[in-house]
XYZ file of C-alpha atoms in Angstrom:
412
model
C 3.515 -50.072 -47.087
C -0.405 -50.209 -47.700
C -1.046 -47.093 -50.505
C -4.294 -45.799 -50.866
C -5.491 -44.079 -54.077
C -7.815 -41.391 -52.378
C -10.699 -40.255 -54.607
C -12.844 -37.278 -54.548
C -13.918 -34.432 -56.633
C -12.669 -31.650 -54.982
C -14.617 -29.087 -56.967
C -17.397 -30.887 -56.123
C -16.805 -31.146 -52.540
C -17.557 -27.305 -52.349
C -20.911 -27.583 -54.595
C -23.709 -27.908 -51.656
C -27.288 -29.079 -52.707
C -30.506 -29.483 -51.014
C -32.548 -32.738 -49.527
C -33.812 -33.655 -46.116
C -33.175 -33.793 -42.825
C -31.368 -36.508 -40.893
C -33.356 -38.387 -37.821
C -32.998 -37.274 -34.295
C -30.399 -38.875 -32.351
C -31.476 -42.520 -30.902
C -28.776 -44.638 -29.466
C -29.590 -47.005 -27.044
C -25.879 -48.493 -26.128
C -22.499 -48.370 -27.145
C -19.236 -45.829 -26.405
C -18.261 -43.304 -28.603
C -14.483 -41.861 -28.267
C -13.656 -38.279 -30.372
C -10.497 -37.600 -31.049
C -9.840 -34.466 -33.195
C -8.218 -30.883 -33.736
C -9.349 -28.426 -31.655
C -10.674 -25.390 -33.617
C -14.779 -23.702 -33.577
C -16.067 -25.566 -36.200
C -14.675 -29.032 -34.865
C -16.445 -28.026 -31.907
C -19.496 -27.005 -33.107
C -20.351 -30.735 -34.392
C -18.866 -32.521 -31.006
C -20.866 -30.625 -29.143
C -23.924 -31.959 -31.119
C -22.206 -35.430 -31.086
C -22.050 -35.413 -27.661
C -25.696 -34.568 -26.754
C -26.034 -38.515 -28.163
C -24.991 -39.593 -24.575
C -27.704 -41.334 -22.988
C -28.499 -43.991 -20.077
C -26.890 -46.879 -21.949
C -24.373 -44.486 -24.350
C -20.880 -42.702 -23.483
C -19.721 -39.990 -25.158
C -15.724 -38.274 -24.984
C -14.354 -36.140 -26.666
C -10.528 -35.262 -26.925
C -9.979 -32.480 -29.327
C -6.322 -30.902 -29.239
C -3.918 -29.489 -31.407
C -1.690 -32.191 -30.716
C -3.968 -34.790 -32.498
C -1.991 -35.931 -35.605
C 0.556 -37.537 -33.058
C -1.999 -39.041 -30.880
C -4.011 -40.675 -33.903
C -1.734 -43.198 -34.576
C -1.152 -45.117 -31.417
C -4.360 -44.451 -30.254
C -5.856 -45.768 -32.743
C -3.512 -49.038 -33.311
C -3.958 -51.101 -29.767
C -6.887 -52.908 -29.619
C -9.762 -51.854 -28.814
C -8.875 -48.053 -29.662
C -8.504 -46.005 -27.348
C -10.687 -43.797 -29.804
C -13.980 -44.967 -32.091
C -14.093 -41.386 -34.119
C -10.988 -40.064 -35.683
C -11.950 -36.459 -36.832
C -9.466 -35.850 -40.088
C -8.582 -33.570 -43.434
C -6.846 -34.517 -45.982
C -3.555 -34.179 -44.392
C -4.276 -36.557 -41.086
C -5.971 -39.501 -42.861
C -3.323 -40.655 -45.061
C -1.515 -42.307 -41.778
C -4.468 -43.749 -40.649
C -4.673 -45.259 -44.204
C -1.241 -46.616 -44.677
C -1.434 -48.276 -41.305
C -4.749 -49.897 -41.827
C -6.467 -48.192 -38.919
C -10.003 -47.399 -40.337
C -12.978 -49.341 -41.265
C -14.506 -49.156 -44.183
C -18.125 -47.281 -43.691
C -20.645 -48.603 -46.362
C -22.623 -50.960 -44.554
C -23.194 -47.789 -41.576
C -23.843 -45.310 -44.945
C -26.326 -47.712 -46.487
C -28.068 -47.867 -42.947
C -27.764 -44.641 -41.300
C -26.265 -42.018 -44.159
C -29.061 -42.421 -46.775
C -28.834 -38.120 -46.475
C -24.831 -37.974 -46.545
C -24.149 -36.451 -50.276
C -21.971 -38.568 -52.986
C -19.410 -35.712 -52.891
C -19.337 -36.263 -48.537
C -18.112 -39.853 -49.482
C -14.108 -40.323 -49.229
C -13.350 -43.305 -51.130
C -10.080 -45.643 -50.952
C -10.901 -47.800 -54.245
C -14.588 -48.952 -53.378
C -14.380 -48.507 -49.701
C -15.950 -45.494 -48.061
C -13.198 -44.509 -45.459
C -14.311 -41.091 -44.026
C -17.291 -39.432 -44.246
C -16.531 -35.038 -44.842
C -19.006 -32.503 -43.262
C -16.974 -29.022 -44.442
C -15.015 -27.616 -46.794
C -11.648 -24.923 -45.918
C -9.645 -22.832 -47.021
C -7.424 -19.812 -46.190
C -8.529 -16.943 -47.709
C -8.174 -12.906 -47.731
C -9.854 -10.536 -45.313
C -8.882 -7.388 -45.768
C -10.331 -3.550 -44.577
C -12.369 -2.694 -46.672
C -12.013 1.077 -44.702
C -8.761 1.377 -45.521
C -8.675 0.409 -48.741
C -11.481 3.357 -49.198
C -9.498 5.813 -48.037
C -6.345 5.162 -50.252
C -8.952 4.921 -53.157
C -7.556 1.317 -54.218
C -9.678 -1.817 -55.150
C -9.485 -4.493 -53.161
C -5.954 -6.347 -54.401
C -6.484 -9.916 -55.813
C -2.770 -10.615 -56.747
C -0.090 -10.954 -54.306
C 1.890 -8.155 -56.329
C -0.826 -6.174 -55.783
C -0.920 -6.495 -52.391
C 2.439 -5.612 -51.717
C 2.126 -2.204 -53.323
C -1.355 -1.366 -51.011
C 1.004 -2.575 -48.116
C 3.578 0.071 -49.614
C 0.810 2.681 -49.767
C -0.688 1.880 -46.334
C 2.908 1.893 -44.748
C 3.437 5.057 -46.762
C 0.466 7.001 -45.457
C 1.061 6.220 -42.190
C -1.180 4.339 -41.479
C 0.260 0.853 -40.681
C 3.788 0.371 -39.918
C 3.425 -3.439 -40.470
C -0.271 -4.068 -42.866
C 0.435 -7.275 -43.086
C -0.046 -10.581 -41.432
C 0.531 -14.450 -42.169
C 0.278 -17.935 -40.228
C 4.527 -18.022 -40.238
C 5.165 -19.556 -36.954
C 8.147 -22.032 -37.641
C 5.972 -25.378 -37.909
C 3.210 -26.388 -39.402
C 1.984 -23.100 -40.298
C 4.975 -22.469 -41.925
C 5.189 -25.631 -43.900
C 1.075 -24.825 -44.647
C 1.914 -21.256 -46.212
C 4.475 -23.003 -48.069
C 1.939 -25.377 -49.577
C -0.596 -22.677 -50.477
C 1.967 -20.385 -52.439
C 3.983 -23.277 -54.227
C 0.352 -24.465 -55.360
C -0.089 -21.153 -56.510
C 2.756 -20.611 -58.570
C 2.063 -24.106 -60.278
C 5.061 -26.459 -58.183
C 4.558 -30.156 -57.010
C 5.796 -31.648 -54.452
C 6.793 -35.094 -55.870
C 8.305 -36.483 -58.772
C 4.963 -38.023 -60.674
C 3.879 -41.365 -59.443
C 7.220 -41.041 -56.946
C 8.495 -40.411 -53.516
C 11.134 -38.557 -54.860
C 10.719 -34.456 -53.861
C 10.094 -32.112 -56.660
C 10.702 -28.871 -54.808
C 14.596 -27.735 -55.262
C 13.666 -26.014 -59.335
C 12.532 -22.297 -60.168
C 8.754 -23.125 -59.119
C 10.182 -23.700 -55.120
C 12.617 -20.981 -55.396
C 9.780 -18.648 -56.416
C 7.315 -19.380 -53.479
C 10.224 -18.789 -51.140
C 10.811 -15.227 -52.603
C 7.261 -14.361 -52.238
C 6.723 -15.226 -48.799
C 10.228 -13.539 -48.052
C 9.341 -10.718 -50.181
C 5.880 -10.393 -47.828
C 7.638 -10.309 -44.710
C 8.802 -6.804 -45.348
C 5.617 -5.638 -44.429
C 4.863 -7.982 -41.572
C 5.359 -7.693 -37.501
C 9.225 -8.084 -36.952
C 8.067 -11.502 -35.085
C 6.358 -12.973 -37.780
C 7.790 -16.109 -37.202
C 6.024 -16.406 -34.142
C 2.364 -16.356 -35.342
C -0.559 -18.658 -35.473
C -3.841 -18.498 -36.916
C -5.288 -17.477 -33.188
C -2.728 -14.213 -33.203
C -3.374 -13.240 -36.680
C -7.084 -12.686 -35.552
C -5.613 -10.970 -32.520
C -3.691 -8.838 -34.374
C -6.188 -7.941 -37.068
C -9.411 -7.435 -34.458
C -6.643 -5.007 -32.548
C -6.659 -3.266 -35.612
C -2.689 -3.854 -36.650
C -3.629 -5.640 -39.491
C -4.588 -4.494 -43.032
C -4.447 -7.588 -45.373
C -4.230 -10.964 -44.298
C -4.661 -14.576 -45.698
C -6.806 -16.056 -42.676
C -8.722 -19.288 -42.676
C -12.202 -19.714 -43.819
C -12.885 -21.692 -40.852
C -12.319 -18.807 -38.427
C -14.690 -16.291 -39.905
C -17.232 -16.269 -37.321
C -14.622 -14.793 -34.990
C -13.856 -11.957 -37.227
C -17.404 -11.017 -37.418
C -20.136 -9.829 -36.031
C -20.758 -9.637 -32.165
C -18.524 -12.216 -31.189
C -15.533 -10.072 -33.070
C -15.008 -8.222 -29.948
C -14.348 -4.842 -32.330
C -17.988 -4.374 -34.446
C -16.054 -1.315 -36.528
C -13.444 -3.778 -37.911
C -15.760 -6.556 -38.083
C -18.195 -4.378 -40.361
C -15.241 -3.012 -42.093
C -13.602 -6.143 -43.273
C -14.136 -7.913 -46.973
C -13.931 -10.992 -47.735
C -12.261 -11.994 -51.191
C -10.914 -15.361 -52.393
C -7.186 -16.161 -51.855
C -4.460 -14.393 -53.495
C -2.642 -15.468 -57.456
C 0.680 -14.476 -57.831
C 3.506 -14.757 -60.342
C 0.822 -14.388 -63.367
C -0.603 -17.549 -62.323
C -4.255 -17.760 -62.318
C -4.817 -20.363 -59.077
C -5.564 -19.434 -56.143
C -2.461 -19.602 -53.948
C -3.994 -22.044 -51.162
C -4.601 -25.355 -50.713
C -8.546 -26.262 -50.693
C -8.962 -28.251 -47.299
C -12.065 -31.171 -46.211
C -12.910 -32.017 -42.480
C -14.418 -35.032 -41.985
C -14.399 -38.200 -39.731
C -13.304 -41.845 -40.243
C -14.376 -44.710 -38.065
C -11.823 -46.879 -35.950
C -11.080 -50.341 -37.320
C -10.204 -52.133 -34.104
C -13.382 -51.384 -32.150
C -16.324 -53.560 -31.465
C -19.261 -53.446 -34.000
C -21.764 -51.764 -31.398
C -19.370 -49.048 -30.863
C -18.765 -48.593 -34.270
C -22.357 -48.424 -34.986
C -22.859 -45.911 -31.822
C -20.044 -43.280 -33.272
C -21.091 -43.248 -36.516
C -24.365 -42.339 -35.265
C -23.525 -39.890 -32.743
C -21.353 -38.619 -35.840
C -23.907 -38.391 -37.877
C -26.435 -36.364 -35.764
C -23.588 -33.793 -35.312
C -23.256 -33.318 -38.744
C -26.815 -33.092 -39.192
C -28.644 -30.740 -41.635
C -30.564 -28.721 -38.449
C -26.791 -28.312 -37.043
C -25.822 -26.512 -40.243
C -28.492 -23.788 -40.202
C -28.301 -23.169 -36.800
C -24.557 -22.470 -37.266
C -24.154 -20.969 -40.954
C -21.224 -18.795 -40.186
C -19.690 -21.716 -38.148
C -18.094 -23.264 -41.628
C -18.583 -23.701 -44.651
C -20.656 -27.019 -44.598
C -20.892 -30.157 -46.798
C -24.245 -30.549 -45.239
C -27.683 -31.244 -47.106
C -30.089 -27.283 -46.814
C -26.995 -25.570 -46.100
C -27.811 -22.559 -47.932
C -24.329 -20.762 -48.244
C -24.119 -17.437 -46.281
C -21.904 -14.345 -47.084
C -19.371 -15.672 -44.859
C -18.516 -19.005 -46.815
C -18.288 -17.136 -50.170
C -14.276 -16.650 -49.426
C -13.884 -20.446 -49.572
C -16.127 -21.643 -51.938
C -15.115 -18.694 -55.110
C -11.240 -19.694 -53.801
C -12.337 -22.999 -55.032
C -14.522 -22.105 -58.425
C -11.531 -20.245 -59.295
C -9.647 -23.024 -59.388
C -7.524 -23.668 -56.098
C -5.830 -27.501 -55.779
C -6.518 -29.332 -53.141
C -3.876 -30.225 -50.224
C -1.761 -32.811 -51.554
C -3.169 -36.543 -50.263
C -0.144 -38.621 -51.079
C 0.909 -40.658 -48.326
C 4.407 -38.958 -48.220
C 2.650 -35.403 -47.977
C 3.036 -35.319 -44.156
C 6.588 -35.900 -44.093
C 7.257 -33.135 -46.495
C 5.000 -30.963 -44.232
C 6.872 -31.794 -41.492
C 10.551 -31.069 -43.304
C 9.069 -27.762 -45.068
C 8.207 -26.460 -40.970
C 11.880 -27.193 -40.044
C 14.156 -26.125 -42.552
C 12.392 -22.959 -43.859
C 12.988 -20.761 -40.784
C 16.985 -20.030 -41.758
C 16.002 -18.827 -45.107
C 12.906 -16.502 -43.876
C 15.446 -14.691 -41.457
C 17.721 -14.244 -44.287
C 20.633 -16.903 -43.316
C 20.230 -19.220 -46.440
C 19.340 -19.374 -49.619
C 16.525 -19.983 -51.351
C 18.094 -22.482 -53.004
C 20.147 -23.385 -49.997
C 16.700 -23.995 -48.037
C 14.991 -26.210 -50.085
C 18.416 -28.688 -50.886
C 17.663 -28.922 -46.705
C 13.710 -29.514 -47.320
C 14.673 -32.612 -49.677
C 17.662 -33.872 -47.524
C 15.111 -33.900 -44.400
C 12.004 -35.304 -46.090
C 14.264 -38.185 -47.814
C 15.873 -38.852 -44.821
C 12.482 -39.371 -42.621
C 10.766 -41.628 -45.644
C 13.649 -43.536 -45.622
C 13.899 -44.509 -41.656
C 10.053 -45.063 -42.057
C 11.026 -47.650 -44.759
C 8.965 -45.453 -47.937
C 11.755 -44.916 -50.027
C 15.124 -46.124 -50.944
């Protein structure tokens, strides 16, 4: 296996100066292929991207929630059935391992003299993927409610489950709480946040080996159980998209919802202007005493196909380029919280970027993270409805994540 050392400053990928403008968009030939997730922001700079089209350029764009499986294969025949791989920090390792991505610094050096140093994802001295925002889940809460009982907003996760106790016992909310706990992914992704919160890692250092089965894992299952007391009896059915459902319908007090999805919780696209107005927006959660955030600090950004021609290469980072551009960012300032050159932070971002001045980690970037992702979203559903242990639950994590890195021929 090919490892990459990934290097950036993560604190610094939140700090946003100022400079100047990119040029306007001039391609005169090539095709440019977008793959990606399919979420506002992402589509926010592909619709920029794709306004590169032009007599003698083609642009497509695939974005779907079903991208981390297409990446791959897509991206290994030759030529690539995409040029642009749109990727975070938990979709590029893959493309890394399997050698599937050019290195960029002869496109930065001619067409990203504006990019900042902290935009620039390096693999040793290669420049592998270029990020444009910053994420992170985060809490937004009503601020109306909270009022009413008297109560500051809660910054803990202890404290939040005694305003859920008070809102429950006012009658005001049967169920005040919400979190992305659809067996899966999110699962697996709420795991991650709270275990970085209460201090555990997820490998043995410098190993493969999981680190998860010790009082660290065994406390971040608790927690979330603990939460679920005060959530919608089908909480292991919801996604990000239902969470904003739920909390615009006004069934939802407290919630840890993703920085990326505040425009839709606001103003007149909200659909429901009295929660929108009500809501505050507050960093994510500590718990256990701990004083990091419990989340994981996200980057979106995009990488370049390897086995593509040179003029399309040239053509997507390009069209790339002009979607991230500065103009895009204050057009769309409650679109995301932006990596971009004159982005000049609004309210909206502040949940993200103080969740990352006060000191949240960054989703893990070793090469072995997704298959721990992908164990964590399968074998956590018996313990949340109460059929296994904690400790029970994460012996299964370990026995499914060492079982996949072995048939993938990572481990022994």
């Amino acid at each position: 296996m090919k490892k990459a050392t990934i290097t950036t400053l993560v604190g610094a990928t939140l700090t946003l100066f100022a400079g100047s403008a990119i040029a306007e968009c001039n391609i005169s030939s090539g095709s440019v292929r977008i793959l990606g997730n399919d979420f506002d922001s992402i589509r926010t700079v592909t619709d920029q991207a794709s306004t590169c089209a032009s007599s003698g350029t083609t642009v497509r764009v695939n974005l779907t929630t079903e991208h981390k499986n297409i990446q791959v294969p897509a991206l290994t025949i030759s030529p690539a059935e995409y040029t642009v791989a749109l990727i975070a920090n938990n979709s590029i390792s893959p493309l890394l391992s399997a050698d599937l991505v050019r290195p960029l610094n002869d496109l930065v050096e001619k067409h990203g003299q504006d990019l900042l140093p902290n935009q620039l994802i390096r693999t040793g001295d290669d420049i592998v993927a270029i990020a444009f925002m910053g994420n992170a889940q985060h809490l937004f809460m009503r601020g109306d409610i909270l009022d009413d009982l008297g109560v500051a907003p809660p910054a803990t996760y202890e404290e939040i489950i005694d305003v859920a106790e008070m809102i429950r016992s006012e009658g005001i909310m049967e169920y005040p709480l919400a979190a992305t706990y659809e067996a899966g992914w999110y699962l697996a992704a709420e795991f991650v946040n709270m275990h970085l919160g209460m201090g555990g890692q997820f490998f043995e250092a410098g190993s493969a080996q999981p680190a998860l089965n010790n009082e660290a894992g065994v406390r971040t299952l608790e927690m979330m159980k603990t939460l679920t007391d005060y959530m919608s009896p089908e909480y292991l059915t919801v996604t990000a998209d239902e969470m904003k459902q739920m909390y615009l319908a006004g069934e939802v007090a407290i919630m840890n919802q993703w920085g990326s999805m505040v425009a839709g919780h606001l103003g007149e696209d909200s659909g429901n202007q009295q929660i929108s107005e009500a809501t505050i927006l507050a960093p994510a959660p500590t718990a256990h005493g701990n004083s990091t955030p419990a989340a994981a600090l996200w980057w979106d950004g995009f990488s370049i196909a390897k086995n593509i021609s040179d003029e399309d290469a040239e053509a997507s980072f390009q069209a790339m380029m002009y979607g991230i551009r500065p103009d895009m960012a204050q057009q769309n300032p409650n679109a995301a919280t932006w990596l971009i050159k004159d982005f000049d932070a609004p309210d909206t971002a502040q949940g993200v970027l103080q969740t990352a001045r006060l000191g949240a980690r960054g989703y893990p970037m070793s090469p072995f993270m997704g298959y721990m992702h992908a164990a964590l979203g399968t074998e956590l559903s018996d313990f949340m409805q109460g059929r296994e242990s904690a400790e029970q639950a994460l012996m299964d994590v370990e026995a499914s994540y060492l079982a996949s890195v072995r048939e993938a021929g990572l481990a022994d």
